[in-house]
Short mmCIF file of C-alpha atoms in Angstrom, two decimals:
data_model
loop_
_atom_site.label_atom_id
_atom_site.label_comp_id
_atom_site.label_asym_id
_atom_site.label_seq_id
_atom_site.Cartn_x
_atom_site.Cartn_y
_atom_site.Cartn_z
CA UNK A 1 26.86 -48.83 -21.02
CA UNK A 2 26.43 -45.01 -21.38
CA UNK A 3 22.01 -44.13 -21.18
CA UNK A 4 20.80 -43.27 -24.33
CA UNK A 5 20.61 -39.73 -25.11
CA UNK A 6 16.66 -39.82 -25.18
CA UNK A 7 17.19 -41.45 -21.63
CA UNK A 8 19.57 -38.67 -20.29
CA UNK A 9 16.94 -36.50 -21.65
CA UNK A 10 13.94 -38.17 -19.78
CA UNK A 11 16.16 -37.86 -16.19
CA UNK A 12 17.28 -34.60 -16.74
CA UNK A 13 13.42 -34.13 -16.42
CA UNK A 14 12.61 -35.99 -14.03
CA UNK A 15 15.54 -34.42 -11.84
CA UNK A 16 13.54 -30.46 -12.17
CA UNK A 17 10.31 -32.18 -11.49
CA UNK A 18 11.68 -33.28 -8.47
CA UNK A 19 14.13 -30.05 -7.45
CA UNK A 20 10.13 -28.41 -8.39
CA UNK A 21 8.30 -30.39 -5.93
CA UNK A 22 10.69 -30.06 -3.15
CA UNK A 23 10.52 -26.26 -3.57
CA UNK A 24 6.44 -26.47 -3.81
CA UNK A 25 6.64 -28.38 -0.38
CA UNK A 26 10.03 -26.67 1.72
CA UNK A 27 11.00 -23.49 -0.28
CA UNK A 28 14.15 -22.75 -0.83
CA UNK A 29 14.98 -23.06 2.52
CA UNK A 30 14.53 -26.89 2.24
CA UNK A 31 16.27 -27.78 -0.91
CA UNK A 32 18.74 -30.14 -0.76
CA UNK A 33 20.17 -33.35 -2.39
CA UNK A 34 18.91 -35.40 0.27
CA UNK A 35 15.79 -33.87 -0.54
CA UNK A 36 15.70 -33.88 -4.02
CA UNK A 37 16.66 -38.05 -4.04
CA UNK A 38 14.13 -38.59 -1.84
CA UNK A 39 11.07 -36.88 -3.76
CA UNK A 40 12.23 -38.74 -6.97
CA UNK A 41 13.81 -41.99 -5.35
CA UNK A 42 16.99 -41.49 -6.53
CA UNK A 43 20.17 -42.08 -4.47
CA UNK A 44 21.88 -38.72 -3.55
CA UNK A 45 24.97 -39.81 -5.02
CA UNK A 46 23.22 -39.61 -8.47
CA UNK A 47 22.37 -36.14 -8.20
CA UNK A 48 25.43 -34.84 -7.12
CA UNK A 49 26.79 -35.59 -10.70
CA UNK A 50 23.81 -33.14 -11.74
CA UNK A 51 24.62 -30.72 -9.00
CA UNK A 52 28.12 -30.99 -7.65
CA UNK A 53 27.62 -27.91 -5.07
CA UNK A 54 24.57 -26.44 -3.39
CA UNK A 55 24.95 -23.39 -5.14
CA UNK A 56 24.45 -25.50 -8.47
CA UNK A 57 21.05 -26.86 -7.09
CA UNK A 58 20.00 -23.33 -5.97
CA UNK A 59 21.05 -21.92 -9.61
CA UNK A 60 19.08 -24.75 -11.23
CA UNK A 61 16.08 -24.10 -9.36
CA UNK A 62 15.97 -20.52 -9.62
CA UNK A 63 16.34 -20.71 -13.59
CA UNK A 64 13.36 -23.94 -13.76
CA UNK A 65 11.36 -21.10 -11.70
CA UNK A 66 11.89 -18.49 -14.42
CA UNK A 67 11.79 -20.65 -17.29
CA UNK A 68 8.08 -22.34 -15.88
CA UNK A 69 6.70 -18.98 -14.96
CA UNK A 70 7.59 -17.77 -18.86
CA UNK A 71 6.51 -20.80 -20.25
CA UNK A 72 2.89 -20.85 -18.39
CA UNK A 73 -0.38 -20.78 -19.79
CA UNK A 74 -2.21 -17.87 -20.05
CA UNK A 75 -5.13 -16.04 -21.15
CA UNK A 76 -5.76 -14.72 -24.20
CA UNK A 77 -4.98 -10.95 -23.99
CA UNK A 78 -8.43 -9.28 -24.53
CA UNK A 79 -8.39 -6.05 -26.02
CA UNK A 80 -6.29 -3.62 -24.66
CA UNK A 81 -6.30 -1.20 -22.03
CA UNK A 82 -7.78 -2.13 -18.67
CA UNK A 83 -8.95 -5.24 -19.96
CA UNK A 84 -5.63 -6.49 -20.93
CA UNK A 85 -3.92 -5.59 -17.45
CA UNK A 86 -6.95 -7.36 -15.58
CA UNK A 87 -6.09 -10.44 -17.77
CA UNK A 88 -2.11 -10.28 -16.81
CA UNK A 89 -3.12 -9.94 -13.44
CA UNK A 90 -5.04 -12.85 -13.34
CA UNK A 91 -2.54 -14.59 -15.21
CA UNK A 92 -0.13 -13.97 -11.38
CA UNK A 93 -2.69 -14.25 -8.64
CA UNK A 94 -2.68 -17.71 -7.51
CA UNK A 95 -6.22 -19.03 -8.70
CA UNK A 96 -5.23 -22.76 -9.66
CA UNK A 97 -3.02 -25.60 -7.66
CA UNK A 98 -0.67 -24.57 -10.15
CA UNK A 99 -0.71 -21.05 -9.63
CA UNK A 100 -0.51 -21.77 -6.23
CA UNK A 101 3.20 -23.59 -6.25
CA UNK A 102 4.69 -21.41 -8.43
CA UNK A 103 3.64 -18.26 -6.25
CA UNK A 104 4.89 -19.73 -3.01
CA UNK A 105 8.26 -20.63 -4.88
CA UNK A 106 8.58 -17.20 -6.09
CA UNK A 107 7.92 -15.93 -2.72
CA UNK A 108 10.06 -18.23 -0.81
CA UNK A 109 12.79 -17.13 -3.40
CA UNK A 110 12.99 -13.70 -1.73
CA UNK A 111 14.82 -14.71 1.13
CA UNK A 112 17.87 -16.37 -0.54
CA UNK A 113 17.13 -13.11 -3.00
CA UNK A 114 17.44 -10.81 0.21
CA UNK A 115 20.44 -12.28 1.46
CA UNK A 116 22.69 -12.45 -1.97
CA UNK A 117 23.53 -9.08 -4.16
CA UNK A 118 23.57 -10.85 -7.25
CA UNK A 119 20.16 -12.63 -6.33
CA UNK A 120 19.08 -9.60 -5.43
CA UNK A 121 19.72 -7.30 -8.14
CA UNK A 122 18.39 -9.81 -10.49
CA UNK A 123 14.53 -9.96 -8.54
CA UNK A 124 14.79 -5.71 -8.80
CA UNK A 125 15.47 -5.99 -12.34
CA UNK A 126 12.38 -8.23 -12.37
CA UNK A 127 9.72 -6.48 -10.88
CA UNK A 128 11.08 -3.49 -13.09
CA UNK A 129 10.51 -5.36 -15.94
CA UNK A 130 6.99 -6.36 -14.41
CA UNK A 131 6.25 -2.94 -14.24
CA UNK A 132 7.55 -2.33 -18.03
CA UNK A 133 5.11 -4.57 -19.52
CA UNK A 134 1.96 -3.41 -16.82
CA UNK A 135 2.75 0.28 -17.90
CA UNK A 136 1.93 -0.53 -21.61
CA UNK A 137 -1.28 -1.86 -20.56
CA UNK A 138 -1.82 1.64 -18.18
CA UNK A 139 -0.58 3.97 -21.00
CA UNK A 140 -3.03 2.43 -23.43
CA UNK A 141 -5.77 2.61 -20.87
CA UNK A 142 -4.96 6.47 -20.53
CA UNK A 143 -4.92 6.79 -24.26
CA UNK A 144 -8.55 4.79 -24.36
CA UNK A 145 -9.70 7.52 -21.45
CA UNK A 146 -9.83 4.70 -18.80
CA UNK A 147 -7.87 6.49 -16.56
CA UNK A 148 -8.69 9.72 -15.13
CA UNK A 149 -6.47 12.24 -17.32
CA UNK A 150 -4.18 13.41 -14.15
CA UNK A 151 -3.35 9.49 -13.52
CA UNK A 152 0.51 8.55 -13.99
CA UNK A 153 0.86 5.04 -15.35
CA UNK A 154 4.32 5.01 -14.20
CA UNK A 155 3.58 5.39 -10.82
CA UNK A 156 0.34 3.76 -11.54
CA UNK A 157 2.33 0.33 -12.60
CA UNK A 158 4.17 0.24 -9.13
CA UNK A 159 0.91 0.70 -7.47
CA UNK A 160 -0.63 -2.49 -9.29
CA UNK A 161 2.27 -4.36 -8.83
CA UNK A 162 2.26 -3.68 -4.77
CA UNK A 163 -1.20 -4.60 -4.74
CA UNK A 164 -1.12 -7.93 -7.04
CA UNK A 165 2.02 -9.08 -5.28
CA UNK A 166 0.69 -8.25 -1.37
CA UNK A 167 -2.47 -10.52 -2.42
CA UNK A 168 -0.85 -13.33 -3.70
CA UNK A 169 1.03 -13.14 -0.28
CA UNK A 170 -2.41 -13.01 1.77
CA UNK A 171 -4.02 -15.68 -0.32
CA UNK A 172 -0.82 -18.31 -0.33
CA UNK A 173 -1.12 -17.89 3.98
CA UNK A 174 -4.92 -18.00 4.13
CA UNK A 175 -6.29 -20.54 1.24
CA UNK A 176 -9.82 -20.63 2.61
CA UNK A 177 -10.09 -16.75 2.95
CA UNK A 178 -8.71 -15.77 -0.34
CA UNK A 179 -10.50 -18.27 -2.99
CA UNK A 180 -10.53 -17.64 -6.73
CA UNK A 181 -13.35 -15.60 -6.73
CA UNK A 182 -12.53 -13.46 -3.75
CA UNK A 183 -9.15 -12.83 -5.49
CA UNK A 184 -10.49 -12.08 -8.87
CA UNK A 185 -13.53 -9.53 -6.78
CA UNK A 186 -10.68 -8.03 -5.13
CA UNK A 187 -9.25 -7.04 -7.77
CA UNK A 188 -12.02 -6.04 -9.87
CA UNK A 189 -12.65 -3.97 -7.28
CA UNK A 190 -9.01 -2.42 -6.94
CA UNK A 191 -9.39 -1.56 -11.33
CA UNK A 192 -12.41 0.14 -10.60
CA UNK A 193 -10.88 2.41 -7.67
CA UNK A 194 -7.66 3.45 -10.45
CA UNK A 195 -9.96 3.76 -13.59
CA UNK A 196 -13.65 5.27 -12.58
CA UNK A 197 -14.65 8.13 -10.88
CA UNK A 198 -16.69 6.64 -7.79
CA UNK A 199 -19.92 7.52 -7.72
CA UNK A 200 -20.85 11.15 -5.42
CA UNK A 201 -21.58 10.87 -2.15
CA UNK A 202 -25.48 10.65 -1.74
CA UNK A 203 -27.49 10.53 -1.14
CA UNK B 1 32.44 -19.03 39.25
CA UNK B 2 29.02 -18.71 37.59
CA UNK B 3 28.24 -15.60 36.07
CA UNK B 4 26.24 -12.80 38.33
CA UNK B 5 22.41 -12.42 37.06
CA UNK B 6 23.14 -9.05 35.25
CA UNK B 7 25.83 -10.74 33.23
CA UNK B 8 23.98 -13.40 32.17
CA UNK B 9 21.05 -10.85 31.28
CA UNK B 10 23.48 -8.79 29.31
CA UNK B 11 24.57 -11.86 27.69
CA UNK B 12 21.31 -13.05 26.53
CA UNK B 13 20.76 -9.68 25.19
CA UNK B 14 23.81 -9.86 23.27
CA UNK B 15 22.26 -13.19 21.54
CA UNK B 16 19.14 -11.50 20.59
CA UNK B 17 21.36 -8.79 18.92
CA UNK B 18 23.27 -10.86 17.14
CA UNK B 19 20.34 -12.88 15.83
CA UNK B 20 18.83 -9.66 14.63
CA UNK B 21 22.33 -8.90 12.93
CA UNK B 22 22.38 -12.33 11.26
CA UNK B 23 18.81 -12.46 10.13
CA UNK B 24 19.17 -8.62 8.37
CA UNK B 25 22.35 -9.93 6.55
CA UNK B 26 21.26 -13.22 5.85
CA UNK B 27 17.70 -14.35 6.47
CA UNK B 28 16.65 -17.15 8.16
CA UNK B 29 18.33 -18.82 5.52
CA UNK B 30 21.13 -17.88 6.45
CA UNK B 31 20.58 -18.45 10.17
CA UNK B 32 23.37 -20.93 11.80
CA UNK B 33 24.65 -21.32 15.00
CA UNK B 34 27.88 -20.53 13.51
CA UNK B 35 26.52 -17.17 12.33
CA UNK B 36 25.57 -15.77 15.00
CA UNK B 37 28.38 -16.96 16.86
CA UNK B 38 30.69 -15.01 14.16
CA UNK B 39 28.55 -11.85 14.42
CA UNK B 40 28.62 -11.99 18.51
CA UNK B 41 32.56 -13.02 18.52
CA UNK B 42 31.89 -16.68 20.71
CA UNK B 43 32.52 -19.92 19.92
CA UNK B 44 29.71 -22.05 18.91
CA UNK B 45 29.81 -24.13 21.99
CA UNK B 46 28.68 -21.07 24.17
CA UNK B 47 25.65 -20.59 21.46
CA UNK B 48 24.66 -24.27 22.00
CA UNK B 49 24.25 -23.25 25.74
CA UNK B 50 20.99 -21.07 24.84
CA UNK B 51 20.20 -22.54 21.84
CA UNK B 52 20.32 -26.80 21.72
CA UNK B 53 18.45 -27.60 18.34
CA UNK B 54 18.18 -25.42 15.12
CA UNK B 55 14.71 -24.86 15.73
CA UNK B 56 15.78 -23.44 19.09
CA UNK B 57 17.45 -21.20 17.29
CA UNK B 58 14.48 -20.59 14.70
CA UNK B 59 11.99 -20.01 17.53
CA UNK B 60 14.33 -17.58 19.22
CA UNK B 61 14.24 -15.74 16.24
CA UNK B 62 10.56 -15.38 15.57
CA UNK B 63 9.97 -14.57 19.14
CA UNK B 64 12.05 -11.94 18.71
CA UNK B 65 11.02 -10.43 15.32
CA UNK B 66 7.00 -10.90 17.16
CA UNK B 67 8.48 -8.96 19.79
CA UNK B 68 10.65 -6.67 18.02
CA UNK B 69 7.94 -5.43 15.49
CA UNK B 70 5.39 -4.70 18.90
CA UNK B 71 8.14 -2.84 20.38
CA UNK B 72 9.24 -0.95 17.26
CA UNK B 73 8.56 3.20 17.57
CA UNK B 74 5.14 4.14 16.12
CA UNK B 75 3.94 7.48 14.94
CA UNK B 76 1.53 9.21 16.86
CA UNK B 77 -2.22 8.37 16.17
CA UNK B 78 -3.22 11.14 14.37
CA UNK B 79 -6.92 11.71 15.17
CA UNK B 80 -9.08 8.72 13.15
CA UNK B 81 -10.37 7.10 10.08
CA UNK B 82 -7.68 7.61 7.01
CA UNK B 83 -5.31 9.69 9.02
CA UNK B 84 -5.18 6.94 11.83
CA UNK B 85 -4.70 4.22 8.80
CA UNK B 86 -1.93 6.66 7.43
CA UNK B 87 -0.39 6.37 10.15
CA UNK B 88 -0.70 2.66 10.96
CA UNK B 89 0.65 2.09 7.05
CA UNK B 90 3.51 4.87 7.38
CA UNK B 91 4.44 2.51 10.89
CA UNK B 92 4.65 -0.67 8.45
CA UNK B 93 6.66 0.52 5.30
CA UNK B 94 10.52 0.34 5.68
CA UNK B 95 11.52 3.96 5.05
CA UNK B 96 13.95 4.48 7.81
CA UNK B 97 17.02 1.73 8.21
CA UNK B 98 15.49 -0.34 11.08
CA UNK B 99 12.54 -0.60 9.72
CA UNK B 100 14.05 -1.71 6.61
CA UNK B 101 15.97 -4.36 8.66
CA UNK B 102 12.59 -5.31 10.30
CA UNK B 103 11.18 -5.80 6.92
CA UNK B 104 13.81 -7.93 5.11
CA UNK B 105 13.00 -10.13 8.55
CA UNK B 106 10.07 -10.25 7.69
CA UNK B 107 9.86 -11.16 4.12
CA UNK B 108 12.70 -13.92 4.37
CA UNK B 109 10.43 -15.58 7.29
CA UNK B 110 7.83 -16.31 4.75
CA UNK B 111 9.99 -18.74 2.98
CA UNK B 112 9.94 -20.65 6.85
CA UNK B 113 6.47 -19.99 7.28
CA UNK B 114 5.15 -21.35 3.93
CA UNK B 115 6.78 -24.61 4.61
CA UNK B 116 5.98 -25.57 8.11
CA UNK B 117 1.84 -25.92 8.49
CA UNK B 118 2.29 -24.14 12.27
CA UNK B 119 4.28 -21.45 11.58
CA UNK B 120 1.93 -20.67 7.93
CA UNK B 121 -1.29 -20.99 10.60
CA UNK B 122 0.55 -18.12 13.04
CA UNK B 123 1.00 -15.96 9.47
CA UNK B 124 -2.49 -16.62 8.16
CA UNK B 125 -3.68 -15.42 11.66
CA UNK B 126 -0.88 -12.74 11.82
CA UNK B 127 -2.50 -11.17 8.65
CA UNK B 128 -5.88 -11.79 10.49
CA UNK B 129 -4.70 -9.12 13.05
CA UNK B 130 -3.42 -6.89 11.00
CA UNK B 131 -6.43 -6.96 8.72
CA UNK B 132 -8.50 -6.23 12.17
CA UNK B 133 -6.42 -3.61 13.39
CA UNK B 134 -7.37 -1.60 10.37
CA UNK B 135 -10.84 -2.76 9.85
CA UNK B 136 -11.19 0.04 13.23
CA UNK B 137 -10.21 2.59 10.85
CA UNK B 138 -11.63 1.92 7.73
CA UNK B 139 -15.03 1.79 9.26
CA UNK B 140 -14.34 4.98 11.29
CA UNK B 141 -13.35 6.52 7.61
CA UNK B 142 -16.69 5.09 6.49
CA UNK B 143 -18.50 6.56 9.68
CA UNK B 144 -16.79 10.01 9.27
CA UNK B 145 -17.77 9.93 5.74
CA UNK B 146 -14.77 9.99 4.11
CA UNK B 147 -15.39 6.59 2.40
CA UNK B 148 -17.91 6.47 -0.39
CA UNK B 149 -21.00 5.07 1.77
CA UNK B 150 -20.92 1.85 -0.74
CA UNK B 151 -17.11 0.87 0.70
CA UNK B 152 -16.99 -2.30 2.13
CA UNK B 153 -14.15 -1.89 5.32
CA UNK B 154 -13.52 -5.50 5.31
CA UNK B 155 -13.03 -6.16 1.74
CA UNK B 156 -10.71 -2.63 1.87
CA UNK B 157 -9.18 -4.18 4.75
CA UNK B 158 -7.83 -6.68 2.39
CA UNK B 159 -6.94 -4.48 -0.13
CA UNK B 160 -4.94 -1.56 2.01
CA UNK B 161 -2.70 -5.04 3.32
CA UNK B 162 -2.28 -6.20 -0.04
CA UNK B 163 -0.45 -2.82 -1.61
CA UNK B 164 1.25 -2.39 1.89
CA UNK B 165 2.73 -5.24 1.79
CA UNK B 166 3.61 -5.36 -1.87
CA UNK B 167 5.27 -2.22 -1.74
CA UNK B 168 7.56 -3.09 0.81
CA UNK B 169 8.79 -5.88 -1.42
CA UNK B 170 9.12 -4.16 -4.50
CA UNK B 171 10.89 -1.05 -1.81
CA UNK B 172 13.45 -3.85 -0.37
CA UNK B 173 14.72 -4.56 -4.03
CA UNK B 174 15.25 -1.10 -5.31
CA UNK B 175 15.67 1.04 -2.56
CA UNK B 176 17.26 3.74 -4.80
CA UNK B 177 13.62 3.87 -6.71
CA UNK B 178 11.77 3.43 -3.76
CA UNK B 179 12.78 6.57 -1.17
CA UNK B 180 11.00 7.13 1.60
CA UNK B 181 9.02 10.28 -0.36
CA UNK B 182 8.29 8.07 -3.35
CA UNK B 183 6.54 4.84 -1.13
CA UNK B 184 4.84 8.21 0.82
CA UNK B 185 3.75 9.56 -2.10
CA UNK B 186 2.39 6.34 -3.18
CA UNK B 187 0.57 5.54 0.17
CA UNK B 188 -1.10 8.82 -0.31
CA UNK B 189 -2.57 8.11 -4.08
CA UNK B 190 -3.70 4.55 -2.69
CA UNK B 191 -5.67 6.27 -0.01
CA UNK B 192 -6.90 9.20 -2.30
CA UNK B 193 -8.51 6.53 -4.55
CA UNK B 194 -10.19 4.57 -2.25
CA UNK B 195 -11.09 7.63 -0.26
CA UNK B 196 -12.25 10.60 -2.64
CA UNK B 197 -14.87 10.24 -6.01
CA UNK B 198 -12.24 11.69 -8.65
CA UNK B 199 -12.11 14.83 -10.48
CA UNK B 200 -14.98 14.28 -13.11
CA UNK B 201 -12.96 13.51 -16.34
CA UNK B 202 -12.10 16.29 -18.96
CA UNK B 203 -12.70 18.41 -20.59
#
């Protein structure tokens, strides 16, 4: 007898919890069938009628990681401005267990991503989207007089990006050194250097 | 007849480039015996010969990617403080085409790294060093005065990694956005704002 839709349903979910946790645990570079079936104690012969070829399990796991990083929580946007790209910052950095797998999955994405054109191409149109949505926040933070009038947002956007990105990288290799709070005073600290004047040298 | 000493020497050397070759194109991902058999023109039986096990293979690799990156050409130091960190960043950022292949290696060995608890410990400590190695200058900048005096070096240490780093990802995906002058260009409006109060705003 054929599973009930409802039940399809259920194992279709079960099957990207599992493709999620093997990617949490091995990257990319440890996803297979045999892993898969293991983490959700399924026989692998089941999940090749979900994935027939590797490149099927790779495509699946690369569109759960987009769909889960669009469909995570995050903070209200405050305001606008400064305050708004501090919040959407905070919303990458890896400050939670969650945050956490979904970071190293991204980052263990860029080596398939390096090695395919397609792949590729697809993770430069992402960070230039990335910087898209940043720049609004930057553009409204010159128009607020945030920014020092001579700033560029667009080059400004890259800038934040390179920095948010390089210390999610640092924090995902050294747990204990990069905490939530030394993330979020890092970066606090990074806002301050593109929006204020520092104070003069004194004395 | 076996081989004379320099021929086996050249040989070996022939391996390493052909690991390099494979790794550039494909990332450790894509990093087979069969690969770098294909790039070197040998049969996969010869390859077994210096490279028994996978991870063999694997820890050829990242011995030669440590050794590769120490070796590499560096600028001259340029006097101290920010001028030496120039310098050290300029040495890092993949603006000419081996350093872009050095970089790619790089990135795609995170993927590894991030799922094996040794080789994530030799990262986390790898950051460590490079975090130290510019610690030397920041608090030379700070010394010199060309810090504001309430800089923290260590903290900035951090920080100066973190956009490094992230730029040469965001660079690797969109070289045609990211030119040598552009990630220069950048560099130098990171340093100016953690290095010089701003012009006062106005008028």
């Amino acid at each position: 007898m054929a599973p009930a839709p409802g039940d399809r349903e259920a194992r279709r979910e079960d099957v990207s919890q599992a493709v999620w946790q093997v990617l949490a645990d091995k990257g990319f570079g440890g996803l297979t069938l045999r892993a898969v079936a293991t983490a959700m104690g399924a026989s692998t012969g089941l999940l090749m009628h979900y994935f027939p070829t590797k490149r099927a399990l790779v495509a699946h796991a690369l569109d759960l990681l987009e769909k889960r990083t669009a469909a995570r929580p995050r903070r209200e946007p405050p305001a606008a401005g400064l305050a708004a790209l501090r919040a959407a910052l905070l919303d990458i950095l890896p400050l939670a267990p969650g945050d956490v797998a979904r970071n190293r999955i991204w980052v263990s994405s860029w080596d398939l991503a390096l090695a395919d054109d397609d792949l590729g191409a697809d993770q430069g149109a992402r960070y230039e989207r990335l910087r898209s949505s940043l720049l609004r926040h930057l553009e409204t933070a010159r128009d607020l007089g945030e920014l020092p009038p001579a700033a560029d947002p667009g080059r400004l956007a890259a800038t934040v990006v390179a920095f948010t990105h390089g210390l999610v990288v640092q924090a995902l290799f050294d747990p204990a050194r990069f905490p939530e709070d030394v993330q979020t005073s890092l970066l606090d600290d990074f806002l301050a250097s593109i929006a204020e004047p520092l104070p003069a040298r004194g004395p």
